[in-house]
Amino acid sequence: MLSYCRNGAAKWTKSTQLLVLPFRRSKSSAPASKLTAAEEDSQNVVGSDVRSSATGGTPFDKLNLEFDSPEEAYKSKSFTEILRALAVFKLCQFDILVNKNKEILKLSRRLLGKRIFNNVMQATFYGHFVAGADQPSIQPMITKLESFGVGAILDYGVEEDIPHSEAVVAEMESCVSEADKKDPDIHNEKFKAYPQFADRRKDVSSARTYFYKDEHKCDQNLQTLLQCVDASGASSENGFAAVKLTALGRPQLLLNLSEVLTKTRNLFVQFAGTLGNLKDRKLTKEQFEAQLQAMGIITRDNSGDWFTWMDYDQDGKIDLLEWEALLQPNHRLHKIFKIPNFKTGKLEPLLISLPAEEETQMKSMLHRINKLAKRAEEKNVRLMIDAEQSYFQPAISRLTIEMMRKFNKKKPVIFNTYQCYLKEAFNNLTVDMTLAKREGFYFGAKLVRGAYMDQERKRASEIGYEDPINPNYDSTDAMYHQCLGYILKKIQSTGGINVMVASHNEDTVRRAVELMNELGIGPKENLVYFGQLLGMCDQVSFPLGQAGYSVYKYVPYGPVEEVLPYLSRRALENRGMLKGVEKERSMLWTEVKRRTAHRS
Ligand SMILES: Cc1cc2nc3c(=O)[nH]c(=O)nc-3n(C[C@H](O)[C@H](O)[C@H](O)COP(=O)(O)OP(=O)(O)OC[C@H]3O[C@@H](n4cnc5c(N)ncnc54)[C@H](O)[C@@H]3O)c2cc1C
């Protein structure tokens, strides 16, 4: 078992220390002949900074936590890029353009023809939100970001724009098992598919959605993700690649696994009670056997030896981690363990055996996930596993933890995502951190608030199960800061942990920076990262990067026509008079005026 200390974690970062300096070196630089005029313009801006650093200028800027300096925010941008950003944010103000953006894009493509349409997109939305079409064309953008201390989380932005009716059919077919058809009542309401919620794109603007077609399509998605890992490895020495596990397998498998995991955990809570933090709750032999007797699973004379099997550390008590270990494939116990179905009143096996074809699909999905993680390890790229809907998330999280167990032994390669809008976020995070510590693997986490709130709420209310989301914004905010505080304190006290604060909320970023300061976690220790999307929130990302913090942009790439759904979602997210967007627009104007005055 590995033992952790902060020095241990820092030791790993030593070899990459250079990379967190504000002016990072990338593996390959862009050939000058491939740069556009705008890129050359911006390279000049980059060049002057790199030179001042190389010749002994101040290596880090002091961080202004108000994030209100246009000069700091847009240092990396050429004048043309600032005007383009302003034009894009202005266009997002027009409701008609935002609401009807898909139709307008399609019509424009038809009227203008491919070449002119692509040029117009390059001069507006595509140029602002997307890095380029492929690895060579995104290189100048990555080099430029790195020269300002900002890393990249590559995200292949291509998504299929299938019609609503097709999405519903695809989802309904891929979320039902042959086994379910015999006994449709076997599943809990939350873990079934419903036609009215089958199009998972509805009410979600900030996340991509994959629909299952067949196993071949999952293999193709794997190839795309492998290329994304390769591109990240080739573009920088310390990159990330973003992955959604719904791209790699049949969603029904994720639904089933999520259900089993949820039932297992609920049963532990039913047995062990609700007092205290979940990670600290313990179940004694007496409690355990009394519950099993009450459920009619065992009798007084025939208690079996289950408790001893499950009590891994033989301390006379079972905690949640020991309890959940019964789901390990090598643990035969899950086959005989039955739990009550409150609807039918019958005892049912915890795991439903899958028909042969679905078992093969499950194996293929695990194989794909494994292949991706292995490639990431080989290419020195970290994998950021995105969080998705709450009825898939227990399975996504569990598979991610399994990957961490295997690939995070020497350094954090795999990062899980925790959505703080979930009521269970703190429990989920702390239980996983305890497991990582106990088993001695590095723990990597990305903290977000969560992208599926409206859809989750509607589904829970219409289908009739408990809303998984915190009751209001303030409780989500409090949950985020509770998780952040806990993880930063653990970084300081035990080490072996890396976290990404993925948020556009300035207050959250400010708190993280202040807490790092209080706890003595230096920006250059490379333990705490910040994450924002390309083309948004530059007033936070660039000052952080310039001040020596590890900050990353989610960098989507892909051919113009194939990233249109992504662009349409970005337009929706930046619409109207949102506070954050208003601030960015006003800062961009101030910078235009400042540079114009400077020139004249
Ligand atoms: C780099 C990066 C990676 C991301 N990865 C993921 C991911 O893997 N999975 C994912 O789900 N999302 C992801 N997101 C999106 C993220 O979850 C948020 O939707 C988005 O960032 C807005 O949250 P914020 O903290 O930036 O801003 P804020 O404006 O402070 O927060 C808005 C968020 O607060 C929550 N909220 C708003 N109103 C309420 C309410 N009434 N009750 C309860 N909660 C409320 C919602 O989650 C909403 O999205 C990512 C975002 C970034 C920047």
PDB file of N, CA and C in Angstrom, residues 13-71:
ATOM      1  N   THR A  13       5.092  16.068  -8.966  1.00  0.00           N
ATOM      2  CA  THR A  13       4.896  17.272  -9.759  1.00  0.00           C
ATOM      3  C   THR A  13       6.223  17.908 -10.151  1.00  0.00           C
ATOM      4  N   LYS A  14       7.306  17.530  -9.445  1.00  0.00           N
ATOM      5  CA  LYS A  14       8.582  18.193  -9.719  1.00  0.00           C
ATOM      6  C   LYS A  14       8.953  18.149 -11.200  1.00  0.00           C
ATOM      7  N   SER A  15       8.800  16.961 -11.794  1.00  0.00           N
ATOM      8  CA  SER A  15       9.212  16.845 -13.183  1.00  0.00           C
ATOM      9  C   SER A  15       8.351  17.711 -14.091  1.00  0.00           C
ATOM     10  N   THR A  16       7.148  18.057 -13.632  1.00  0.00           N
ATOM     11  CA  THR A  16       6.273  18.867 -14.480  1.00  0.00           C
ATOM     12  C   THR A  16       6.222  20.313 -13.990  1.00  0.00           C
ATOM     13  N   GLN A  17       7.057  20.605 -12.995  1.00  0.00           N
ATOM     14  CA  GLN A  17       7.016  21.921 -12.381  1.00  0.00           C
ATOM     15  C   GLN A  17       7.127  23.054 -13.399  1.00  0.00           C
ATOM     16  N   LEU A  18       8.054  22.878 -14.337  1.00  0.00           N
ATOM     17  CA  LEU A  18       8.242  23.903 -15.352  1.00  0.00           C
ATOM     18  C   LEU A  18       6.934  24.259 -16.029  1.00  0.00           C
ATOM     19  N   LEU A  19       6.113  23.234 -16.161  1.00  0.00           N
ATOM     20  CA  LEU A  19       4.897  23.409 -16.941  1.00  0.00           C
ATOM     21  C   LEU A  19       3.874  24.272 -16.263  1.00  0.00           C
ATOM     22  N   VAL A  20       4.009  24.477 -14.973  1.00  0.00           N
ATOM     23  CA  VAL A  20       3.021  25.331 -14.337  1.00  0.00           C
ATOM     24  C   VAL A  20       3.495  26.773 -14.215  1.00  0.00           C
ATOM     25  N   LEU A  21       4.693  27.031 -14.692  1.00  0.00           N
ATOM     26  CA  LEU A  21       5.111  28.419 -14.745  1.00  0.00           C
ATOM     27  C   LEU A  21       4.233  29.127 -15.768  1.00  0.00           C
ATOM     28  N   PRO A  22       4.065  30.428 -15.644  1.00  0.00           N
ATOM     29  CA  PRO A  22       3.084  31.075 -16.504  1.00  0.00           C
ATOM     30  C   PRO A  22       3.408  30.955 -17.983  1.00  0.00           C
ATOM     31  N   PHE A  23       4.646  30.846 -18.315  1.00  0.00           N
ATOM     32  CA  PHE A  23       4.960  30.758 -19.740  1.00  0.00           C
ATOM     33  C   PHE A  23       5.387  29.349 -20.051  1.00  0.00           C
ATOM     34  N   ARG A  24       4.390  28.481 -20.284  1.00  0.00           N
ATOM     35  CA  ARG A  24       4.689  27.063 -20.470  1.00  0.00           C
ATOM     36  C   ARG A  24       5.313  26.780 -21.817  1.00  0.00           C
ATOM     37  N   ARG A  25       6.093  25.746 -21.843  1.00  0.00           N
ATOM     38  CA  ARG A  25       6.711  25.302 -23.062  1.00  0.00           C
ATOM     39  C   ARG A  25       5.838  24.195 -23.622  1.00  0.00           C
ATOM     40  N   SER A  26       5.485  24.258 -24.882  1.00  0.00           N
ATOM     41  CA  SER A  26       4.708  23.148 -25.423  1.00  0.00           C
ATOM     42  C   SER A  26       5.643  22.287 -26.244  1.00  0.00           C
ATOM     43  N   LYS A  27       5.203  21.044 -26.513  1.00  0.00           N
ATOM     44  CA  LYS A  27       6.087  20.087 -27.162  1.00  0.00           C
ATOM     45  C   LYS A  27       6.494  20.543 -28.550  1.00  0.00           C
ATOM     46  N   SER A  28       5.506  20.974 -29.309  1.00  0.00           N
ATOM     47  CA  SER A  28       5.821  21.372 -30.671  1.00  0.00           C
ATOM     48  C   SER A  28       5.244  22.748 -30.917  1.00  0.00           C
ATOM     49  N   SER A  29       5.958  23.544 -31.658  1.00  0.00           N
ATOM     50  CA  SER A  29       5.381  24.858 -31.923  1.00  0.00           C
ATOM     51  C   SER A  29       4.813  24.878 -33.331  1.00  0.00           C
ATOM     52  N   ALA A  30       3.872  25.781 -33.544  1.00  0.00           N
ATOM     53  CA  ALA A  30       3.170  25.781 -34.820  1.00  0.00           C
ATOM     54  C   ALA A  30       4.067  26.276 -35.929  1.00  0.00           C
ATOM     55  N   PRO A  31       4.047  25.613 -37.085  1.00  0.00           N
ATOM     56  CA  PRO A  31       4.837  26.127 -38.187  1.00  0.00           C
ATOM     57  C   PRO A  31       4.310  27.503 -38.614  1.00  0.00           C
ATOM     58  N   ALA A  32       5.232  28.461 -38.767  1.00  0.00           N
ATOM     59  CA  ALA A  32       4.804  29.825 -39.049  1.00  0.00           C
ATOM     60  C   ALA A  32       3.929  29.909 -40.291  1.00  0.00           C
ATOM     61  N   SER A  33       4.218  29.077 -41.284  1.00  0.00           N
ATOM     62  CA  SER A  33       3.480  29.179 -42.536  1.00  0.00           C
ATOM     63  C   SER A  33       2.002  28.854 -42.371  1.00  0.00           C
ATOM     64  N   LYS A  34       1.634  28.147 -41.288  1.00  0.00           N
ATOM     65  CA  LYS A  34       0.241  27.757 -41.131  1.00  0.00           C
ATOM     66  C   LYS A  34      -0.582  28.813 -40.397  1.00  0.00           C
ATOM     67  N   LEU A  35       0.046  29.870 -39.903  1.00  0.00           N
ATOM     68  CA  LEU A  35      -0.702  30.832 -39.113  1.00  0.00           C
ATOM     69  C   LEU A  35      -1.519  31.763 -39.994  1.00  0.00           C
ATOM     70  N   THR A  36      -2.736  32.071 -39.523  1.00  0.00           N
ATOM     71  CA  THR A  36      -3.546  33.057 -40.227  1.00  0.00           C
ATOM     72  C   THR A  36      -3.070  34.437 -39.798  1.00  0.00           C
ATOM     73  N   ALA A  37      -3.593  35.473 -40.477  1.00  0.00           N
ATOM     74  CA  ALA A  37      -3.182  36.830 -40.126  1.00  0.00           C
ATOM     75  C   ALA A  37      -3.524  37.146 -38.682  1.00  0.00           C
ATOM     76  N   ALA A  38      -4.741  36.717 -38.281  1.00  0.00           N
ATOM     77  CA  ALA A  38      -5.176  37.002 -36.908  1.00  0.00           C
ATOM     78  C   ALA A  38      -4.262  36.312 -35.907  1.00  0.00           C
ATOM     79  N   GLU A  39      -3.855  35.075 -36.258  1.00  0.00           N
ATOM     80  CA  GLU A  39      -2.979  34.341 -35.341  1.00  0.00           C
ATOM     81  C   GLU A  39      -1.611  35.010 -35.238  1.00  0.00           C
ATOM     82  N   GLU A  40      -1.129  35.509 -36.397  1.00  0.00           N
ATOM     83  CA  GLU A  40       0.165  36.198 -36.360  1.00  0.00           C
ATOM     84  C   GLU A  40       0.079  37.431 -35.487  1.00  0.00           C
ATOM     85  N   ASP A  41      -1.061  38.122 -35.662  1.00  0.00           N
ATOM     86  CA  ASP A  41      -1.323  39.315 -34.871  1.00  0.00           C
ATOM     87  C   ASP A  41      -1.233  38.977 -33.386  1.00  0.00           C
ATOM     88  N   SER A  42      -1.917  37.860 -33.002  1.00  0.00           N
ATOM     89  CA  SER A  42      -1.926  37.509 -31.584  1.00  0.00           C
ATOM     90  C   SER A  42      -0.595  36.921 -31.147  1.00  0.00           C
ATOM     91  N   GLN A  43       0.125  36.262 -32.072  1.00  0.00           N
ATOM     92  CA  GLN A  43       1.441  35.713 -31.702  1.00  0.00           C
ATOM     93  C   GLN A  43       2.385  36.844 -31.316  1.00  0.00           C
ATOM     94  N   ASN A  44       2.190  38.011 -31.975  1.00  0.00           N
ATOM     95  CA  ASN A  44       3.035  39.142 -31.613  1.00  0.00           C
ATOM     96  C   ASN A  44       2.813  39.520 -30.160  1.00  0.00           C
ATOM     97  N   VAL A  45       1.510  39.445 -29.761  1.00  0.00           N
ATOM     98  CA  VAL A  45       1.208  39.779 -28.371  1.00  0.00           C
ATOM     99  C   VAL A  45       1.898  38.766 -27.464  1.00  0.00           C
ATOM    100  N   VAL A  46       1.764  37.473 -27.826  1.00  0.00           N
ATOM    101  CA  VAL A  46       2.375  36.410 -27.025  1.00  0.00           C
ATOM    102  C   VAL A  46       3.876  36.605 -26.966  1.00  0.00           C
ATOM    103  N   GLY A  47       4.443  36.827 -28.168  1.00  0.00           N
ATOM    104  CA  GLY A  47       5.888  36.913 -28.265  1.00  0.00           C
ATOM    105  C   GLY A  47       6.496  37.894 -27.293  1.00  0.00           C
ATOM    106  N   SER A  48       5.889  39.069 -27.155  1.00  0.00           N
ATOM    107  CA  SER A  48       6.498  40.074 -26.304  1.00  0.00           C
ATOM    108  C   SER A  48       6.518  39.610 -24.852  1.00  0.00           C
ATOM    109  N   ASP A  49       5.437  38.881 -24.434  1.00  0.00           N
ATOM    110  CA  ASP A  49       5.407  38.406 -23.056  1.00  0.00           C
ATOM    111  C   ASP A  49       6.450  37.330 -22.807  1.00  0.00           C
ATOM    112  N   VAL A  50       6.542  36.408 -23.780  1.00  0.00           N
ATOM    113  CA  VAL A  50       7.493  35.316 -23.601  1.00  0.00           C
ATOM    114  C   VAL A  50       8.893  35.889 -23.487  1.00  0.00           C
ATOM    115  N   ARG A  51       9.182  36.850 -24.349  1.00  0.00           N
ATOM    116  CA  ARG A  51      10.528  37.424 -24.324  1.00  0.00           C
ATOM    117  C   ARG A  51      10.802  38.120 -22.993  1.00  0.00           C
ATOM    118  N   SER A  52       9.814  38.880 -22.499  1.00  0.00           N
ATOM    119  CA  SER A  52      10.085  39.604 -21.257  1.00  0.00           C
ATOM    120  C   SER A  52      10.342  38.615 -20.128  1.00  0.00           C
ATOM    121  N   SER A  53       9.638  37.456 -20.178  1.00  0.00           N
ATOM    122  CA  SER A  53       9.880  36.447 -19.149  1.00  0.00           C
ATOM    123  C   SER A  53      11.269  35.849 -19.305  1.00  0.00           C
ATOM    124  N   ALA A  54      11.583  35.508 -20.554  1.00  0.00           N
ATOM    125  CA  ALA A  54      12.860  34.833 -20.798  1.00  0.00           C
ATOM    126  C   ALA A  54      14.034  35.729 -20.462  1.00  0.00           C
ATOM    127  N   THR A  55      13.841  37.016 -20.595  1.00  0.00           N
ATOM    128  CA  THR A  55      14.963  37.908 -20.314  1.00  0.00           C
ATOM    129  C   THR A  55      14.951  38.422 -18.876  1.00  0.00           C
ATOM    130  N   GLY A  56      14.220  37.723 -18.063  1.00  0.00           N
ATOM    131  CA  GLY A  56      14.286  38.037 -16.635  1.00  0.00           C
ATOM    132  C   GLY A  56      13.216  38.970 -16.142  1.00  0.00           C
ATOM    133  N   GLY A  57      12.131  39.176 -16.930  1.00  0.00           N
ATOM    134  CA  GLY A  57      11.012  40.003 -16.462  1.00  0.00           C
ATOM    135  C   GLY A  57      10.292  39.304 -15.327  1.00  0.00           C
ATOM    136  N   THR A  58       9.304  39.988 -14.717  1.00  0.00           N
ATOM    137  CA  THR A  58       8.582  39.386 -13.596  1.00  0.00           C
ATOM    138  C   THR A  58       7.916  38.096 -14.051  1.00  0.00           C
ATOM    139  N   PRO A  59       8.222  36.961 -13.410  1.00  0.00           N
ATOM    140  CA  PRO A  59       7.634  35.714 -13.895  1.00  0.00           C
ATOM    141  C   PRO A  59       6.138  35.611 -13.632  1.00  0.00           C
ATOM    142  N   PHE A  60       5.645  36.115 -12.511  1.00  0.00           N
ATOM    143  CA  PHE A  60       4.224  36.011 -12.205  1.00  0.00           C
ATOM    144  C   PHE A  60       3.643  37.394 -11.929  1.00  0.00           C
ATOM    145  N   ASP A  61       2.378  37.552 -12.357  1.00  0.00           N
ATOM    146  CA  ASP A  61       1.682  38.787 -11.996  1.00  0.00           C
ATOM    147  C   ASP A  61       1.017  38.568 -10.645  1.00  0.00           C
ATOM    148  N   LYS A  62       0.774  39.667  -9.931  1.00  0.00           N
ATOM    149  CA  LYS A  62       0.026  39.557  -8.681  1.00  0.00           C
ATOM    150  C   LYS A  62      -1.431  39.365  -9.060  1.00  0.00           C
ATOM    151  N   LEU A  63      -2.094  38.474  -8.353  1.00  0.00           N
ATOM    152  CA  LEU A  63      -3.473  38.167  -8.745  1.00  0.00           C
ATOM    153  C   LEU A  63      -4.444  39.187  -8.167  1.00  0.00           C
ATOM    154  N   ASN A  64      -5.230  39.792  -9.061  1.00  0.00           N
ATOM    155  CA  ASN A  64      -6.277  40.711  -8.634  1.00  0.00           C
ATOM    156  C   ASN A  64      -7.564  39.916  -8.507  1.00  0.00           C
ATOM    157  N   LEU A  65      -8.000  39.713  -7.252  1.00  0.00           N
ATOM    158  CA  LEU A  65      -9.141  38.811  -7.025  1.00  0.00           C
ATOM    159  C   LEU A  65     -10.492  39.434  -7.376  1.00  0.00           C
ATOM    160  N   GLU A  66     -10.480  40.675  -7.810  1.00  0.00           N
ATOM    161  CA  GLU A  66     -11.744  41.268  -8.295  1.00  0.00           C
ATOM    162  C   GLU A  66     -12.020  40.823  -9.727  1.00  0.00           C
ATOM    163  N   PHE A  67     -11.006  40.313 -10.392  1.00  0.00           N
ATOM    164  CA  PHE A  67     -11.120  39.867 -11.790  1.00  0.00           C
ATOM    165  C   PHE A  67     -11.779  40.946 -12.663  1.00  0.00           C
ATOM    166  N   ASP A  68     -11.328  42.182 -12.495  1.00  0.00           N
ATOM    167  CA  ASP A  68     -11.998  43.253 -13.229  1.00  0.00           C
ATOM    168  C   ASP A  68     -11.035  44.083 -14.082  1.00  0.00           C
ATOM    169  N   SER A  69      -9.854  43.513 -14.357  1.00  0.00           N
ATOM    170  CA  SER A  69      -8.923  44.285 -15.177  1.00  0.00           C
ATOM    171  C   SER A  69      -8.958  43.794 -16.625  1.00  0.00           C
ATOM    172  N   PRO A  70      -9.519  44.598 -17.544  1.00  0.00           N
ATOM    173  CA  PRO A  70      -9.590  44.184 -18.942  1.00  0.00           C
ATOM    174  C   PRO A  70      -8.200  43.939 -19.534  1.00  0.00           C
ATOM    175  N   GLU A  71      -7.247  44.734 -19.094  1.00  0.00           N
ATOM    176  CA  GLU A  71      -5.898  44.600 -19.641  1.00  0.00           C
ATOM    177  C   GLU A  71      -5.318  43.222 -19.317  1.00  0.00           C
TER     178      GLU A  71
END
